[in-house]
mmCIF file of C-alpha atoms in Angstrom:
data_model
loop_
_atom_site.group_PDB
_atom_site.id
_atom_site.type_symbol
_atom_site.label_atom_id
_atom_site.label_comp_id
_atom_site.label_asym_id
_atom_site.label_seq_id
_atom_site.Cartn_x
_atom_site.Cartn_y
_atom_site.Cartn_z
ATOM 1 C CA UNK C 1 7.274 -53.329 45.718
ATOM 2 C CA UNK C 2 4.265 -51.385 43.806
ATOM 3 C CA UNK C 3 1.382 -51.109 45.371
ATOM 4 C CA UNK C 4 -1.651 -53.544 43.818
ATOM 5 C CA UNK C 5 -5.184 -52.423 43.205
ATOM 6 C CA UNK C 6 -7.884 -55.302 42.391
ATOM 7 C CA UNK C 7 -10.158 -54.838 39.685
ATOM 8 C CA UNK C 8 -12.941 -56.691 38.542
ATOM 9 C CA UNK C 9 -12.996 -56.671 34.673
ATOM 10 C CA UNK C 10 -15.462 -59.005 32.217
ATOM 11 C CA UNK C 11 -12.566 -60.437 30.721
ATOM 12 C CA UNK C 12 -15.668 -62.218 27.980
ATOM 13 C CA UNK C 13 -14.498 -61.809 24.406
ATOM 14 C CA UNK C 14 -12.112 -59.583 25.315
ATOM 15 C CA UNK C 15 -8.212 -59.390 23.612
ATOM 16 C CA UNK C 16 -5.407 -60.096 25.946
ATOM 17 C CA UNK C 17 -1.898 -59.918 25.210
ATOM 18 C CA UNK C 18 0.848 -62.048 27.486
ATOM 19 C CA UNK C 19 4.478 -61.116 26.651
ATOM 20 C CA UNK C 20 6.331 -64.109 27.337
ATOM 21 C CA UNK C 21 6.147 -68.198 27.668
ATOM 22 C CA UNK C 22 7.433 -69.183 30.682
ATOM 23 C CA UNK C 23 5.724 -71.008 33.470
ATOM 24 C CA UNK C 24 3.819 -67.797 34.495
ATOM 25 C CA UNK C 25 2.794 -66.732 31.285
ATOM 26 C CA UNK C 26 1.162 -70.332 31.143
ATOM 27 C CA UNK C 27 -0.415 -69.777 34.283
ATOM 28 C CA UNK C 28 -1.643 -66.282 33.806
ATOM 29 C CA UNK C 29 -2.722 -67.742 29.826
ATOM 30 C CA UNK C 30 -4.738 -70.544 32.110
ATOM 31 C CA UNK C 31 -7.018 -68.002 34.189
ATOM 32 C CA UNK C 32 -7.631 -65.515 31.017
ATOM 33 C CA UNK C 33 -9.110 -68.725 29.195
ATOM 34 C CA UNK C 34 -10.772 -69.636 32.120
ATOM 35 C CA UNK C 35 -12.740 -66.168 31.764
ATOM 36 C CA UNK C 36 -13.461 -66.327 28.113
ATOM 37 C CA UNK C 37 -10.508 -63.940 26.827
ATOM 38 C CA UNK C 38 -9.208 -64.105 23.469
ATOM 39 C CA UNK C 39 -5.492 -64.703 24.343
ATOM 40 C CA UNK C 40 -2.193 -64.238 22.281
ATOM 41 C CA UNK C 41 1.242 -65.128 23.594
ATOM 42 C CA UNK C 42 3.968 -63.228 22.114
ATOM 43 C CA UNK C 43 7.678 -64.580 22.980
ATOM 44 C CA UNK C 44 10.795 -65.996 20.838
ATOM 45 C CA UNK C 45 10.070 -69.159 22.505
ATOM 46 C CA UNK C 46 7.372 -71.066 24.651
ATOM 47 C CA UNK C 47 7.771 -73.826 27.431
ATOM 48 C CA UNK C 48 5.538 -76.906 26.944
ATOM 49 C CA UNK C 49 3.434 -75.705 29.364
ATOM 50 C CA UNK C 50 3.085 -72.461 27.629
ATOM 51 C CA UNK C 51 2.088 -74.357 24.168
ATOM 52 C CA UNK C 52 -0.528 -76.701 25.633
ATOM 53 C CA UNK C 53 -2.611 -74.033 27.136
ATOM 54 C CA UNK C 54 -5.872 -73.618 25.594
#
């Protein structure tokens, strides 16, 4: 397993890019939003879940 370092980033305005639209690119979509980013999903398909973010 990689080692993880924390970071704390103003995420405000900011561009972020989630490659794929499962269940954890919904939930990982959810908490970007919740700090203001501008948020694209790039995948062949999305869940639901995935869609009705945002």
């Amino acid at each position: 397993m990689a080692a993880q370092f924390p970071m704390y980033i103003n995420l405000e305005d900011n561009n972020c890019t989630i490659f794929g639209g499962g269940d954890k690119a919904a939930a990982r979509a959810a908490v970007l939003l919740k700090f203001g980013a501008k948020v694209t999903v790039v995948s062949p398909s999305l869940l639901q879940a995935t869609s009705r973010v945002g």
